[in-house]
mmCIF file of C-alpha atoms and ligand atoms in Angstrom:
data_model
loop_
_atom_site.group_PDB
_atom_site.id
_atom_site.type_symbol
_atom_site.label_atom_id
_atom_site.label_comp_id
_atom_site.label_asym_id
_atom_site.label_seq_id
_atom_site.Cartn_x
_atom_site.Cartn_y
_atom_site.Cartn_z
ATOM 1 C CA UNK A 1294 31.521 86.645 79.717
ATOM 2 C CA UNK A 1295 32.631 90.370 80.166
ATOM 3 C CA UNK A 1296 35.047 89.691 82.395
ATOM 4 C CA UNK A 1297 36.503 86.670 80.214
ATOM 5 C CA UNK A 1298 36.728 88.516 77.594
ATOM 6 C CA UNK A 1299 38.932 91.053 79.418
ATOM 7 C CA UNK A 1300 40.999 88.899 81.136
ATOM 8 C CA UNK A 1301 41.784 86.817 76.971
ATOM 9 C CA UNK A 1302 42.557 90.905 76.243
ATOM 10 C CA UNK A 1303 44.699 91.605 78.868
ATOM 11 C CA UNK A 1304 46.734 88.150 78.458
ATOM 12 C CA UNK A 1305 47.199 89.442 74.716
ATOM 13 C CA UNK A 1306 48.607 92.125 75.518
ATOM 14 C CA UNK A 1307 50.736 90.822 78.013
ATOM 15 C CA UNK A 1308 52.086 88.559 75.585
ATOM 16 C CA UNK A 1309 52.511 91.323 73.082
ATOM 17 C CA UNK A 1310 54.819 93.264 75.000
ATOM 18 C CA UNK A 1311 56.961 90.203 76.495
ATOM 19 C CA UNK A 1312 57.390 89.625 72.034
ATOM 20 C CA UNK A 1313 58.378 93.163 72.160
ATOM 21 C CA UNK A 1314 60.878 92.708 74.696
ATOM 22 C CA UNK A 1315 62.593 89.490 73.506
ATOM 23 C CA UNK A 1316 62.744 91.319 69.701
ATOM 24 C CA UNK A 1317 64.460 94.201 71.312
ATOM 25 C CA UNK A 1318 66.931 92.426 72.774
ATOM 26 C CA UNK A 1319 66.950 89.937 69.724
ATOM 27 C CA UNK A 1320 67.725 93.249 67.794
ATOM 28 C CA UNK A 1321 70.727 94.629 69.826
ATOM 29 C CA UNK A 1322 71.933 90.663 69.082
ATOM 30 C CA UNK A 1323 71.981 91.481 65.604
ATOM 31 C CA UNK A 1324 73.598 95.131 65.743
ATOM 32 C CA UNK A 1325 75.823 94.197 69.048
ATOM 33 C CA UNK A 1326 78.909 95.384 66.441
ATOM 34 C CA UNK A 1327 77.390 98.456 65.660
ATOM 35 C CA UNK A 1328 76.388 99.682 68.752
ATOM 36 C CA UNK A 1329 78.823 98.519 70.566
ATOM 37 C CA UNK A 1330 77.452 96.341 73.512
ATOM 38 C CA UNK A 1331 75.288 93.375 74.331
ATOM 39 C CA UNK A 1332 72.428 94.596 76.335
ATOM 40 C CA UNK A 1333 70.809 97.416 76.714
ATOM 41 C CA UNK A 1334 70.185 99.814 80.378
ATOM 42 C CA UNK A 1335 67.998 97.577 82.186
ATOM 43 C CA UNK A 1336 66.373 100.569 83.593
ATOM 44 C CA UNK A 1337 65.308 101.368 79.987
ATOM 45 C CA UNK A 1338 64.153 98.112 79.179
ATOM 46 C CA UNK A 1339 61.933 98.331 82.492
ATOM 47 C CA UNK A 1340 60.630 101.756 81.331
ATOM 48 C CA UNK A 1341 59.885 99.560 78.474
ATOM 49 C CA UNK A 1342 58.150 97.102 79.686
ATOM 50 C CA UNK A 1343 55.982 99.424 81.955
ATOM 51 C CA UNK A 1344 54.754 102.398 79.243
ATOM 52 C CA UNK A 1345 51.499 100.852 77.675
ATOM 53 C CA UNK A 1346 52.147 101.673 74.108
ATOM 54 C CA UNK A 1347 48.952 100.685 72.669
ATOM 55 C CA UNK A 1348 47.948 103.576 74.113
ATOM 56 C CA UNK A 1349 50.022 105.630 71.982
ATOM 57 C CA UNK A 1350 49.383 104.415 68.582
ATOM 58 C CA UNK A 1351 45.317 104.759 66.893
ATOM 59 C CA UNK A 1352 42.964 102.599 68.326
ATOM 60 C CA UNK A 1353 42.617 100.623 64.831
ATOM 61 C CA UNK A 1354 46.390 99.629 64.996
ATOM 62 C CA UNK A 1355 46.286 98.224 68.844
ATOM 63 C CA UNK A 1356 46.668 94.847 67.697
ATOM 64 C CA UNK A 1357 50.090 95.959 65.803
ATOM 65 C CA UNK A 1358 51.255 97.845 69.391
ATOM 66 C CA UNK A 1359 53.847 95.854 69.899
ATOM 67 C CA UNK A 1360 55.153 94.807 66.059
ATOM 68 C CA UNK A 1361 58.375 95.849 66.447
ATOM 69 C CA UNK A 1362 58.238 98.185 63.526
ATOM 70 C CA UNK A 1363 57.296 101.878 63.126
ATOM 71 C CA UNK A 1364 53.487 102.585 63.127
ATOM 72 C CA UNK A 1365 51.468 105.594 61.227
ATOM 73 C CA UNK A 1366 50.021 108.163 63.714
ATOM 74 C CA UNK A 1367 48.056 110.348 61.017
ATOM 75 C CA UNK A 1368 49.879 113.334 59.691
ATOM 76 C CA UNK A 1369 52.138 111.689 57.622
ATOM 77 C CA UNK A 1370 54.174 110.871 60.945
ATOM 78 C CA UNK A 1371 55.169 107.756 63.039
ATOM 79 C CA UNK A 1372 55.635 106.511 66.551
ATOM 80 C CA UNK A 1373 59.167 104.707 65.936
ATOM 81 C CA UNK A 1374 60.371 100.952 66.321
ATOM 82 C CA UNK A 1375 60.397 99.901 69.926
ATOM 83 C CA UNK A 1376 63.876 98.781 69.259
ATOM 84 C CA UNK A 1377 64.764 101.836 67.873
ATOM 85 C CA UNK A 1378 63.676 103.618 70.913
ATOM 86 C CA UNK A 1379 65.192 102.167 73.470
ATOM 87 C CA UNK A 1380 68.678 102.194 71.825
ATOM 88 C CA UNK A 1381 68.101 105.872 71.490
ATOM 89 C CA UNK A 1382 66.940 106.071 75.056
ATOM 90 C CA UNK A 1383 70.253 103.987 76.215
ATOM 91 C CA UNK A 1384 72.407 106.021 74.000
ATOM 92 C CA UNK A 1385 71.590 109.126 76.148
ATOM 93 C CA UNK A 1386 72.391 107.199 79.161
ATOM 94 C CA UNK A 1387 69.478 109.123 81.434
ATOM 95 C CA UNK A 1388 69.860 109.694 85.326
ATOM 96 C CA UNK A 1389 67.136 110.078 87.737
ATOM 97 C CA UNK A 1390 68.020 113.895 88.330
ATOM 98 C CA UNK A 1391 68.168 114.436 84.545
ATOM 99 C CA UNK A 1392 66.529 117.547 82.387
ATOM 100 C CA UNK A 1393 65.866 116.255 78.954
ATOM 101 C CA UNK A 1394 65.125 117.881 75.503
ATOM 102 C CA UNK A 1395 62.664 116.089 72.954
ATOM 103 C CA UNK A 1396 62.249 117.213 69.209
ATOM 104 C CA UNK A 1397 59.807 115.355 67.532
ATOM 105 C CA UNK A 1398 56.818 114.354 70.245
ATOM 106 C CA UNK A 1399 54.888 112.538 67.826
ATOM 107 C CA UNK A 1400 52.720 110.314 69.734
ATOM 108 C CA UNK A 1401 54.558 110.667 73.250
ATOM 109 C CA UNK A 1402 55.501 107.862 73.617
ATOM 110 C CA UNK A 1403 59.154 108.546 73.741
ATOM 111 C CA UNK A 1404 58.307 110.903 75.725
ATOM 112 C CA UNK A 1405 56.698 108.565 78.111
ATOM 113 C CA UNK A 1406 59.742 106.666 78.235
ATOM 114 C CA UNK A 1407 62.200 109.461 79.342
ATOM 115 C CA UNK A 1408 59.525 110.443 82.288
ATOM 116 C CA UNK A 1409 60.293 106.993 83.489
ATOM 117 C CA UNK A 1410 63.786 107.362 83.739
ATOM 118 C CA UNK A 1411 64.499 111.458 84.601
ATOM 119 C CA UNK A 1412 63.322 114.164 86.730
ATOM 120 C CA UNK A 1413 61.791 116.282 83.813
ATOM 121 C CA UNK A 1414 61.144 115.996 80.095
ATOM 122 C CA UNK A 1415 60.440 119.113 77.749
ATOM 123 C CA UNK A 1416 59.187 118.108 74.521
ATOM 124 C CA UNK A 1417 58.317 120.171 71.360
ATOM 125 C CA UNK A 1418 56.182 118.957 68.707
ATOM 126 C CA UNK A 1419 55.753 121.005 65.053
ATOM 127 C CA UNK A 1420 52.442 119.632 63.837
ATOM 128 C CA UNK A 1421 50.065 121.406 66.501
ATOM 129 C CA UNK A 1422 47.384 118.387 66.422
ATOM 130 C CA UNK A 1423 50.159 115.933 67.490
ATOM 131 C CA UNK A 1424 51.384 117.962 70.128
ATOM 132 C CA UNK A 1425 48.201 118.897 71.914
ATOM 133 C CA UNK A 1426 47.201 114.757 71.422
ATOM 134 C CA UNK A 1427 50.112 113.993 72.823
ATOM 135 C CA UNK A 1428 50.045 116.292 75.889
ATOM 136 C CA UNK A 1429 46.129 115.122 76.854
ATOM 137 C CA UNK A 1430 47.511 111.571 76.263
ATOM 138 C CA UNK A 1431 50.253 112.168 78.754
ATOM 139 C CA UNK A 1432 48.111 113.933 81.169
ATOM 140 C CA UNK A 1433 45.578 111.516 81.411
ATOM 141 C CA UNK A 1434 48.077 108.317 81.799
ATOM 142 C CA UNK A 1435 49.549 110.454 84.663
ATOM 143 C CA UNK A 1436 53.011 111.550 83.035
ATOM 144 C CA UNK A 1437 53.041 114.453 85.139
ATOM 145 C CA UNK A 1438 56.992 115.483 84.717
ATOM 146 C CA UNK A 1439 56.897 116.472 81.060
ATOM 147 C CA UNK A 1440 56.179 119.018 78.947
ATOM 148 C CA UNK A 1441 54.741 119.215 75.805
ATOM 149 C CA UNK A 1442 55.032 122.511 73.214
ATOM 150 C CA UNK A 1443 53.791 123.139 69.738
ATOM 151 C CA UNK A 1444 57.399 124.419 68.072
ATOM 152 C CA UNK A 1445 59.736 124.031 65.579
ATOM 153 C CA UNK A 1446 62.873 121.639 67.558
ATOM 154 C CA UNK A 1447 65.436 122.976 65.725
ATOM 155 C CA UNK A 1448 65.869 126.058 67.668
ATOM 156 C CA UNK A 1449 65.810 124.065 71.146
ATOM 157 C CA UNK A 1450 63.883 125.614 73.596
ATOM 158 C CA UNK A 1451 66.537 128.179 75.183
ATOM 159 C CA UNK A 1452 64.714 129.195 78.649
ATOM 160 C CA UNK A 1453 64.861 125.656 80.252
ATOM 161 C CA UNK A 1454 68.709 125.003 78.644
ATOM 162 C CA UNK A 1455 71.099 123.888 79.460
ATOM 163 C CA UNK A 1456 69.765 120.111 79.382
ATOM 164 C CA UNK A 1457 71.614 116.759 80.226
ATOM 165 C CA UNK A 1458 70.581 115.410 77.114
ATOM 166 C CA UNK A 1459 68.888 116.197 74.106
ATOM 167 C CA UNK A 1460 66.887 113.478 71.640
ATOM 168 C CA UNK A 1461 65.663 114.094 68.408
ATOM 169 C CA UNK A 1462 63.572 112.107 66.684
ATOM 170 C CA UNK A 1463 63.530 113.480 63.515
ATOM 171 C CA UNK A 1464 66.023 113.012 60.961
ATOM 172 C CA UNK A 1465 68.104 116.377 60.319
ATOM 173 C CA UNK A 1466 69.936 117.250 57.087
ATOM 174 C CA UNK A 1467 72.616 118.419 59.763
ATOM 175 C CA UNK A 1468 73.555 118.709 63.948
ATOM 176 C CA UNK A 1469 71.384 121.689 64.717
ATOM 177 C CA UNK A 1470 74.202 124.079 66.594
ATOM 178 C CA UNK A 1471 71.524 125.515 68.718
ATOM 179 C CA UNK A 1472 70.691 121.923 70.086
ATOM 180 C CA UNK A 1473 74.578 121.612 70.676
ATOM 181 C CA UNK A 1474 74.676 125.180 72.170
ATOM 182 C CA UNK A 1475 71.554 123.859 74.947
ATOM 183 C CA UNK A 1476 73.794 120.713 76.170
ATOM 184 C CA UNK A 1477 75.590 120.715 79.538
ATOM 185 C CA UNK A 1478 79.576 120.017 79.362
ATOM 186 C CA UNK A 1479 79.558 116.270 79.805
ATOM 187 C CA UNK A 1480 75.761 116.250 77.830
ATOM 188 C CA UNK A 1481 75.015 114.135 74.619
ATOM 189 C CA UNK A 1482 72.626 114.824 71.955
ATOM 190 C CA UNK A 1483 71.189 111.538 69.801
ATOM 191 C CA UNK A 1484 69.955 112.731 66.421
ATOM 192 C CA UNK A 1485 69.139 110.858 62.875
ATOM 193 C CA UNK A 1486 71.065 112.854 60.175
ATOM 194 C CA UNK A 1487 70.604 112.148 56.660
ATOM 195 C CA UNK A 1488 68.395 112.747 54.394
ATOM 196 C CA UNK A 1489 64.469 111.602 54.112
ATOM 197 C CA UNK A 1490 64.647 108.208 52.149
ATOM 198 C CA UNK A 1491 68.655 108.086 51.751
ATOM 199 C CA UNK A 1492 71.023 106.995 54.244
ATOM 200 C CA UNK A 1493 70.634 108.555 57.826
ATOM 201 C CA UNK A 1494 73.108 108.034 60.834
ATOM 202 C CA UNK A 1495 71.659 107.250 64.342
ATOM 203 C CA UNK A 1496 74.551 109.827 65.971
ATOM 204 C CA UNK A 1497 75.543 110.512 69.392
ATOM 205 C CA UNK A 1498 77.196 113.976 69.739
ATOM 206 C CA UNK A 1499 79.053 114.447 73.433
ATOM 207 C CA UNK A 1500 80.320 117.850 74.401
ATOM 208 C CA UNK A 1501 82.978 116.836 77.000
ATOM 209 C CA UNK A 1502 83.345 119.234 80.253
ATOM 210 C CA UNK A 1503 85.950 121.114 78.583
ATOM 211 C CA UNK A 1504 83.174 121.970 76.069
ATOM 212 C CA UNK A 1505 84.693 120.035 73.084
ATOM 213 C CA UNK A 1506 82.705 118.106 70.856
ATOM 214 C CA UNK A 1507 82.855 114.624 70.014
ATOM 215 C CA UNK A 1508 80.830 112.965 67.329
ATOM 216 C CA UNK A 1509 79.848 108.922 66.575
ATOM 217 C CA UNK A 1510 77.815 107.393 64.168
ATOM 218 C CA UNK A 1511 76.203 104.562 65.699
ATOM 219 C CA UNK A 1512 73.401 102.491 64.102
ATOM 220 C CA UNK A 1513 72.151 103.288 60.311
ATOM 221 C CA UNK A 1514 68.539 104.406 60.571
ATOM 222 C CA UNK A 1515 65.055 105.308 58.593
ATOM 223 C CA UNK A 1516 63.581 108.606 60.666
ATOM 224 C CA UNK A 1517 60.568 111.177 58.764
ATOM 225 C CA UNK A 1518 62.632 114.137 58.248
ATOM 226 C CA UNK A 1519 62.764 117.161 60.566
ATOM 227 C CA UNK A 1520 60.704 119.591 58.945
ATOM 228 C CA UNK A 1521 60.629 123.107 59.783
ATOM 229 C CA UNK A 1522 62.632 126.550 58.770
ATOM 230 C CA UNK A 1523 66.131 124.787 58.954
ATOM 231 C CA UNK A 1524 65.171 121.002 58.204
ATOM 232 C CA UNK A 1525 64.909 119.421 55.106
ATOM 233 C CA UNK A 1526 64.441 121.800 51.900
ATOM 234 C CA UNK A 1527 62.429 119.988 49.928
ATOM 235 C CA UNK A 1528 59.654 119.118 52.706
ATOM 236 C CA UNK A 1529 59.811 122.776 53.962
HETATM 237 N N1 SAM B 2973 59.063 110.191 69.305
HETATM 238 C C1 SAM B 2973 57.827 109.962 68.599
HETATM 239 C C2 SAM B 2973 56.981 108.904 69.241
HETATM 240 O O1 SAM B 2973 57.419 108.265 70.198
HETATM 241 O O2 SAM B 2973 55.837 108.763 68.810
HETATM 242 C C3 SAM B 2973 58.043 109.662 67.141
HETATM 243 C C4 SAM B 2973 58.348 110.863 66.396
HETATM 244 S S1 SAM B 2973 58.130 110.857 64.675
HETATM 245 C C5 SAM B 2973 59.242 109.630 64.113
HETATM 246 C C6 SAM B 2973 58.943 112.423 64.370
HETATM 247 C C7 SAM B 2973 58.180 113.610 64.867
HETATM 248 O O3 SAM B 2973 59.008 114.765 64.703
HETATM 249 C C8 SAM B 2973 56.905 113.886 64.093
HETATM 250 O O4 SAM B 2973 55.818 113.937 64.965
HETATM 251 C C9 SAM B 2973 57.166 115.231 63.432
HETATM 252 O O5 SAM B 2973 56.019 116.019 63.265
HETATM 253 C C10 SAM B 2973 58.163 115.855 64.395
HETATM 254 N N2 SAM B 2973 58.991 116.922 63.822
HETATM 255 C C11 SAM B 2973 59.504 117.017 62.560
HETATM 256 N N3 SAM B 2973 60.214 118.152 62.429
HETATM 257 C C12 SAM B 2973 60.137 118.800 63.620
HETATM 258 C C13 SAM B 2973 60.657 120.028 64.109
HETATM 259 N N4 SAM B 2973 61.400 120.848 63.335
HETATM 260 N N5 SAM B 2973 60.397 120.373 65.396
HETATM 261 C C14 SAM B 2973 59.629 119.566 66.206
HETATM 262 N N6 SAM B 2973 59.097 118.407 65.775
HETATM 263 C C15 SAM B 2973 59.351 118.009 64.510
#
């Protein structure tokens, strides 16, 4: 009866995440203008399709995993939309031998993601709670290339720079220019700018090899702001 009852479980869940997958790529349907193609990496859909998010959101929301919408995460934060995380995964366009930057941990599940797809992810989370949850979370699903620190993102993290890609997940009132300043020549940075509850920008920032900087607003979006000394005034 046990058993049964685990096996009925585990063919929810399987079904859950094959809906998440078609209403991802249902989604880039929709927004194939905006973003500018038809499909997304099949490498990141496979990361995808592999990370168990129910194990990043509470335990009373499991059965809302794979809703392809943002879910709470306590601490007035979210783990974002599945769709919204792979396009931001895709718009980094991550190689195997990668270094990435994270703002905004949150869960980890982004995070968990990246691992999937690069050699090593450092990832700095402000609210301490979330970022020690999210590194035990990590540890014990065996995510053993990534890094998780209790900081404020806007500043980067300077002594593993320069990075081949940097991914907040936060939205910023601005491009932070120390975030720019961390990227390679040939890097990008994908960052929500705007402001909490107004119109933000899903933006993909490039600085080519000759170090110039090229800018693209890709996808309107609805991130928590980045908080923090430089982030959004009025949420300190
Ligand atoms: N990527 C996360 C996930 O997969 O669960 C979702 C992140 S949630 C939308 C945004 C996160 O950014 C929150 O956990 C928030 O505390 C964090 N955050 C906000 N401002 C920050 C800052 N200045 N530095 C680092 N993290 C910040």
């Amino acid at each position: 009866m046990a058993a049964e009852r685990q096996n009925d479980r585990m063919r929810d869940m399987d079904d859950g995440l094959q809906g998440m997958l078609r209403d991802i790529r249902w989604e880039v349907e929709v927004t194939r203008r905006d973003i500018g193609k038809d499909a997304l990496d099949e490498r990141v859909m496979a990361a995808m399709a592999e990370v168990p998010r129910q194990r990043f959101v509470p335990e009373a929301l499991r059965a809302l995993a794979f809703h392809n919408g943002p879910l709470t995460i306590g601490h007035g934060q979210t783990i974002s939309q599945p769709y919204i995380v792979a396009l931001m995964t895709d718009l980094l366009e991550p190689r195997p031998d990668d270094v990435i930057l994270e703002v905004g941990t949150g869960s980890g599940y982004q995070t968990a993601i990246l691992s999937r797809l690069v050699k090593q992810v450092y990832s700095l989370e402000i609210i301490a709670p979330l970022a020690a949850d999210a590194q035990a979370r990590l540890a014990e699903l065996g995510y053993d290339n990534v890094t998780v620190r209790q900081g404020d993102g806007y500043a980067g993290l300077p002594e593993h720079a320069p990075y081949d890609g940097i991914i907040v997940t936060a939205a910023a009132p601005h491009v932070p220019p120390p975030l720019v300043d961390q990227l390679k020549p040939g890097a990008r940075l994908v960052i929500p700018v705007g402001l909490p509850g107004w119109s933000q920008e899903l933006r993909v920032v490039e600085k080519r090899p000759d170090g110039g900087i090229r800018e693209r607003d890709v996808l309107g979006v609805a991130f928590v702001p980045l908080t923090g000394g430089h982030g959004h005034p009025e949420r300190g």
